[in-house]
JSON list of C-alpha atoms in Angstrom, two decimals:
[
{"chain": "A", "resi": 1, "resn": "MET", "atom": "CA", "xyz": [0.02, -0.09, 0.32]},
{"chain": "A", "resi": 2, "resn": "ASN", "atom": "CA", "xyz": [1.45, 3.38, -1.16]},
{"chain": "A", "resi": 3, "resn": "LEU", "atom": "CA", "xyz": [0.32, 6.21, 0.74]},
{"chain": "A", "resi": 4, "resn": "THR", "atom": "CA", "xyz": [0.56, 9.98, -0.09]},
{"chain": "A", "resi": 5, "resn": "PRO", "atom": "CA", "xyz": [3.05, 11.99, 1.73]},
{"chain": "A", "resi": 6, "resn": "ALA", "atom": "CA", "xyz": [-0.16, 13.60, 3.88]},
{"chain": "A", "resi": 7, "resn": "GLN", "atom": "CA", "xyz": [-1.52, 10.08, 4.07]},
{"chain": "A", "resi": 8, "resn": "ALA", "atom": "CA", "xyz": [1.91, 9.05, 5.91]},
{"chain": "A", "resi": 9, "resn": "LYS", "atom": "CA", "xyz": [2.13, 12.16, 7.82]},
{"chain": "A", "resi": 10, "resn": "ALA", "atom": "CA", "xyz": [-1.35, 11.80, 8.91]},
{"chain": "A", "resi": 11, "resn": "ARG", "atom": "CA", "xyz": [-0.67, 8.20, 9.91]},
{"chain": "A", "resi": 12, "resn": "ALA", "atom": "CA", "xyz": [2.95, 8.74, 11.72]},
{"chain": "A", "resi": 13, "resn": "ASP", "atom": "CA", "xyz": [0.61, 11.59, 13.66]},
{"chain": "A", "resi": 14, "resn": "ARG", "atom": "CA", "xyz": [-2.15, 9.03, 14.96]},
{"chain": "A", "resi": 15, "resn": "ILE", "atom": "CA", "xyz": [0.85, 6.91, 15.67]},
{"chain": "A", "resi": 16, "resn": "LEU", "atom": "CA", "xyz": [2.34, 9.25, 17.84]},
{"chain": "A", "resi": 17, "resn": "ALA", "atom": "CA", "xyz": [-0.64, 10.69, 19.20]},
{"chain": "A", "resi": 18, "resn": "ALA", "atom": "CA", "xyz": [-1.05, 6.92, 20.97]},
{"chain": "A", "resi": 19, "resn": "LEU", "atom": "CA", "xyz": [2.53, 6.92, 21.90]},
{"chain": "A", "resi": 20, "resn": "LYS", "atom": "CA", "xyz": [2.40, 10.12, 24.01]},
{"chain": "A", "resi": 21, "resn": "PRO", "atom": "CA", "xyz": [0.52, 8.64, 26.56]},
{"chain": "A", "resi": 22, "resn": "THR", "atom": "CA", "xyz": [3.28, 6.13, 26.98]},
{"chain": "A", "resi": 23, "resn": "VAL", "atom": "CA", "xyz": [5.71, 8.65, 28.29]},
{"chain": "A", "resi": 24, "resn": "SER", "atom": "CA", "xyz": [5.53, 8.59, 32.08]},
{"chain": "A", "resi": 25, "resn": "GLN", "atom": "CA", "xyz": [5.54, 12.03, 34.08]},
{"chain": "A", "resi": 26, "resn": "TRP", "atom": "CA", "xyz": [8.96, 10.52, 35.81]},
{"chain": "A", "resi": 27, "resn": "THR", "atom": "CA", "xyz": [10.53, 10.09, 32.19]},
{"chain": "A", "resi": 28, "resn": "THR", "atom": "CA", "xyz": [9.19, 13.49, 30.91]},
{"chain": "A", "resi": 29, "resn": "ALA", "atom": "CA", "xyz": [10.97, 15.16, 34.01]},
{"chain": "A", "resi": 30, "resn": "VAL", "atom": "CA", "xyz": [14.38, 13.54, 33.66]},
{"chain": "A", "resi": 31, "resn": "LEU", "atom": "CA", "xyz": [14.41, 14.50, 29.89]},
{"chain": "A", "resi": 32, "resn": "ASP", "atom": "CA", "xyz": [13.40, 18.05, 30.62]},
{"chain": "A", "resi": 33, "resn": "GLN", "atom": "CA", "xyz": [15.88, 18.44, 33.13]},
{"chain": "A", "resi": 34, "resn": "ALA", "atom": "CA", "xyz": [18.48, 16.66, 30.42]},
{"chain": "A", "resi": 35, "resn": "VAL", "atom": "CA", "xyz": [17.17, 19.08, 27.72]},
{"chain": "A", "resi": 36, "resn": "LEU", "atom": "CA", "xyz": [17.89, 22.33, 30.04]},
{"chain": "A", "resi": 37, "resn": "HIS", "atom": "CA", "xyz": [21.16, 20.91, 30.84]},
{"chain": "A", "resi": 38, "resn": "LEU", "atom": "CA", "xyz": [22.30, 20.19, 27.45]},
{"chain": "A", "resi": 39, "resn": "ALA", "atom": "CA", "xyz": [21.01, 23.95, 26.47]},
{"chain": "A", "resi": 40, "resn": "ASP", "atom": "CA", "xyz": [22.69, 25.25, 28.63]},
{"chain": "A", "resi": 41, "resn": "SER", "atom": "CA", "xyz": [26.08, 24.85, 26.92]},
{"chain": "A", "resi": 42, "resn": "GLY", "atom": "CA", "xyz": [24.68, 26.88, 23.80]},
{"chain": "A", "resi": 43, "resn": "GLN", "atom": "CA", "xyz": [25.54, 23.63, 21.48]},
{"chain": "A", "resi": 44, "resn": "PRO", "atom": "CA", "xyz": [22.98, 22.08, 19.40]},
{"chain": "A", "resi": 45, "resn": "PHE", "atom": "CA", "xyz": [21.88, 18.35, 20.75]},
{"chain": "A", "resi": 46, "resn": "GLY", "atom": "CA", "xyz": [20.01, 15.69, 19.87]},
{"chain": "A", "resi": 47, "resn": "MET", "atom": "CA", "xyz": [19.14, 11.71, 20.96]},
{"chain": "A", "resi": 48, "resn": "ASN", "atom": "CA", "xyz": [23.04, 11.33, 20.82]},
{"chain": "A", "resi": 49, "resn": "ASP", "atom": "CA", "xyz": [23.63, 13.63, 23.50]},
{"chain": "A", "resi": 50, "resn": "ILE", "atom": "CA", "xyz": [20.54, 12.33, 25.75]},
{"chain": "A", "resi": 51, "resn": "ARG", "atom": "CA", "xyz": [21.49, 8.62, 25.16]},
{"chain": "A", "resi": 52, "resn": "LEU", "atom": "CA", "xyz": [25.28, 9.62, 27.35]},
{"chain": "A", "resi": 53, "resn": "LEU", "atom": "CA", "xyz": [23.25, 11.25, 30.11]},
{"chain": "A", "resi": 54, "resn": "VAL", "atom": "CA", "xyz": [20.06, 9.35, 30.30]},
{"chain": "A", "resi": 55, "resn": "PRO", "atom": "CA", "xyz": [19.36, 5.56, 31.98]},
{"chain": "A", "resi": 56, "resn": "GLU", "atom": "CA", "xyz": [18.07, 3.60, 28.78]},
{"chain": "A", "resi": 57, "resn": "ASP", "atom": "CA", "xyz": [14.37, 3.55, 30.06]},
{"chain": "A", "resi": 58, "resn": "GLU", "atom": "CA", "xyz": [13.79, 6.96, 29.24]},
{"chain": "A", "resi": 59, "resn": "CYS", "atom": "CA", "xyz": [15.82, 6.73, 26.32]},
{"chain": "A", "resi": 60, "resn": "ARG", "atom": "CA", "xyz": [13.38, 4.47, 24.86]},
{"chain": "A", "resi": 61, "resn": "LYS", "atom": "CA", "xyz": [10.59, 7.34, 24.99]},
{"chain": "A", "resi": 62, "resn": "ALA", "atom": "CA", "xyz": [12.92, 10.27, 24.37]},
{"chain": "A", "resi": 63, "resn": "GLY", "atom": "CA", "xyz": [11.65, 10.16, 20.52]},
{"chain": "A", "resi": 64, "resn": "VAL", "atom": "CA", "xyz": [8.11, 10.48, 21.44]},
{"chain": "A", "resi": 65, "resn": "TYR", "atom": "CA", "xyz": [9.36, 13.38, 23.76]},
{"chain": "A", "resi": 66, "resn": "PHE", "atom": "CA", "xyz": [11.39, 15.30, 20.70]},
{"chain": "A", "resi": 67, "resn": "ALA", "atom": "CA", "xyz": [8.31, 14.42, 18.52]},
{"chain": "A", "resi": 68, "resn": "THR", "atom": "CA", "xyz": [5.88, 16.25, 21.17]},
{"chain": "A", "resi": 69, "resn": "LEU", "atom": "CA", "xyz": [8.12, 19.43, 21.46]},
{"chain": "A", "resi": 70, "resn": "THR", "atom": "CA", "xyz": [8.77, 19.56, 17.56]},
{"chain": "A", "resi": 71, "resn": "GLY", "atom": "CA", "xyz": [5.21, 18.29, 16.76]},
{"chain": "A", "resi": 72, "resn": "HIS", "atom": "CA", "xyz": [4.00, 21.57, 18.90]},
{"chain": "A", "resi": 73, "resn": "ASP", "atom": "CA", "xyz": [4.47, 24.10, 16.02]},
{"chain": "A", "resi": 74, "resn": "ALA", "atom": "CA", "xyz": [1.76, 22.07, 13.97]},
{"chain": "A", "resi": 75, "resn": "LEU", "atom": "CA", "xyz": [-0.33, 21.33, 16.58]},
{"chain": "A", "resi": 76, "resn": "HIS", "atom": "CA", "xyz": [-0.16, 25.12, 17.65]},
{"chain": "A", "resi": 77, "resn": "PRO", "atom": "CA", "xyz": [0.64, 27.10, 14.65]},
{"chain": "A", "resi": 78, "resn": "ASN", "atom": "CA", "xyz": [-0.19, 30.43, 16.58]},
{"chain": "A", "resi": 79, "resn": "GLU", "atom": "CA", "xyz": [2.69, 29.62, 19.16]},
{"chain": "A", "resi": 80, "resn": "PRO", "atom": "CA", "xyz": [6.17, 29.54, 18.68]},
{"chain": "A", "resi": 81, "resn": "ALA", "atom": "CA", "xyz": [8.33, 26.78, 18.06]},
{"chain": "A", "resi": 82, "resn": "LEU", "atom": "CA", "xyz": [9.94, 24.98, 20.97]},
{"chain": "A", "resi": 83, "resn": "LEU", "atom": "CA", "xyz": [12.90, 23.14, 19.24]},
{"chain": "A", "resi": 84, "resn": "HIS", "atom": "CA", "xyz": [14.41, 23.81, 15.80]},
{"chain": "A", "resi": 85, "resn": "LYS", "atom": "CA", "xyz": [16.15, 20.98, 13.90]},
{"chain": "A", "resi": 86, "resn": "VAL", "atom": "CA", "xyz": [19.44, 22.16, 12.99]},
{"chain": "A", "resi": 87, "resn": "ASP", "atom": "CA", "xyz": [21.20, 19.19, 11.89]},
{"chain": "A", "resi": 88, "resn": "GLU", "atom": "CA", "xyz": [21.46, 15.66, 11.39]},
{"chain": "A", "resi": 89, "resn": "GLU", "atom": "CA", "xyz": [23.98, 12.80, 12.65]},
{"chain": "A", "resi": 90, "resn": "PRO", "atom": "CA", "xyz": [24.60, 8.90, 12.98]},
{"chain": "A", "resi": 91, "resn": "SER", "atom": "CA", "xyz": [22.85, 7.62, 15.72]},
{"chain": "A", "resi": 92, "resn": "ILE", "atom": "CA", "xyz": [25.61, 6.28, 18.63]},
{"chain": "A", "resi": 93, "resn": "ASN", "atom": "CA", "xyz": [23.02, 3.71, 19.12]},
{"chain": "A", "resi": 94, "resn": "PRO", "atom": "CA", "xyz": [24.54, 0.29, 18.36]},
{"chain": "A", "resi": 95, "resn": "LYS", "atom": "CA", "xyz": [20.91, -0.88, 17.60]},
{"chain": "A", "resi": 96, "resn": "ALA", "atom": "CA", "xyz": [20.28, 1.71, 14.87]},
{"chain": "A", "resi": 97, "resn": "HIS", "atom": "CA", "xyz": [22.83, 0.55, 12.71]},
{"chain": "A", "resi": 98, "resn": "GLY", "atom": "CA", "xyz": [24.31, 4.49, 12.34]},
{"chain": "A", "resi": 99, "resn": "LYS", "atom": "CA", "xyz": [20.09, 5.98, 11.23]},
{"chain": "A", "resi": 100, "resn": "LYS", "atom": "CA", "xyz": [20.20, 9.36, 11.40]},
{"chain": "A", "resi": 101, "resn": "VAL", "atom": "CA", "xyz": [19.21, 11.24, 14.72]},
{"chain": "A", "resi": 102, "resn": "ASN", "atom": "CA", "xyz": [18.25, 15.22, 14.78]},
{"chain": "A", "resi": 103, "resn": "VAL", "atom": "CA", "xyz": [20.14, 17.88, 16.54]},
{"chain": "A", "resi": 104, "resn": "TYR", "atom": "CA", "xyz": [18.15, 20.88, 17.61]},
{"chain": "A", "resi": 105, "resn": "VAL", "atom": "CA", "xyz": [18.48, 23.76, 19.25]},
{"chain": "A", "resi": 106, "resn": "LEU", "atom": "CA", "xyz": [16.01, 25.11, 22.26]},
{"chain": "A", "resi": 107, "resn": "THR", "atom": "CA", "xyz": [14.19, 28.33, 21.65]},
{"chain": "A", "resi": 108, "resn": "ARG", "atom": "CA", "xyz": [13.59, 30.72, 24.35]},
{"chain": "A", "resi": 109, "resn": "ALA", "atom": "CA", "xyz": [9.85, 29.71, 24.11]},
{"chain": "A", "resi": 110, "resn": "GLY", "atom": "CA", "xyz": [10.93, 25.77, 24.49]},
{"chain": "A", "resi": 111, "resn": "ARG", "atom": "CA", "xyz": [13.09, 26.91, 27.65]},
{"chain": "A", "resi": 112, "resn": "GLN", "atom": "CA", "xyz": [9.92, 28.34, 28.81]},
{"chain": "A", "resi": 113, "resn": "TYR", "atom": "CA", "xyz": [7.86, 25.80, 28.37]},
{"chain": "A", "resi": 114, "resn": "ILE", "atom": "CA", "xyz": [9.77, 23.20, 29.86]},
{"chain": "A", "resi": 115, "resn": "GLN", "atom": "CA", "xyz": [10.46, 25.44, 32.79]},
{"chain": "A", "resi": 116, "resn": "ASP", "atom": "CA", "xyz": [6.87, 26.23, 33.26]},
{"chain": "A", "resi": 117, "resn": "ARG", "atom": "CA", "xyz": [6.39, 21.94, 33.23]},
{"chain": "A", "resi": 118, "resn": "GLN", "atom": "CA", "xyz": [9.04, 22.19, 35.41]},
{"chain": "A", "resi": 119, "resn": "ALA", "atom": "CA", "xyz": [7.06, 24.50, 38.18]},
{"chain": "A", "resi": 120, "resn": "ALA", "atom": "CA", "xyz": [3.98, 22.99, 37.50]},
{"chain": "A", "resi": 121, "resn": "ARG", "atom": "CA", "xyz": [5.21, 19.71, 38.69]},
{"chain": "A", "resi": 122, "resn": "ILE", "atom": "CA", "xyz": [6.87, 21.35, 41.89]},
{"chain": "A", "resi": 123, "resn": "GLN", "atom": "CA", "xyz": [3.23, 23.01, 42.80]},
{"chain": "A", "resi": 124, "resn": "GLN", "atom": "CA", "xyz": [1.84, 19.77, 42.33]},
{"chain": "A", "resi": 125, "resn": "ARG", "atom": "CA", "xyz": [4.19, 18.10, 44.82]},
{"chain": "A", "resi": 126, "resn": "ARG", "atom": "CA", "xyz": [3.45, 20.74, 46.99]},
{"chain": "A", "resi": 127, "resn": "ALA", "atom": "CA", "xyz": [-0.20, 20.23, 46.87]},
{"chain": "A", "resi": 128, "resn": "ALA", "atom": "CA", "xyz": [0.06, 16.82, 47.29]}
]
């Protein structure tokens, strides 16, 4: 079955939407912290950098996490981008067999989005 680009994108969006709930709050918190840390260097970062910082269990969900941040543009066209893709590089994951992974920079809006999410988690813990 051949899909048009629009059909393929719609299919991928449905798959990502189904996978989004599988990323726990814990994993999101770990990845938020890692992304802010990497972004503080001022250098672009990607999955290879995450893989060096984050336990394997959280790495498995990082693709959905990044897709949520990059997909934010399509889902919220009137809001600023959170991540900008700037490059690609071969994955350091041996299971990926050199597949390309994206490299990003975190925008100011992205930093604020993650910091707001962190503040909400802190507030939620205090209220509990």
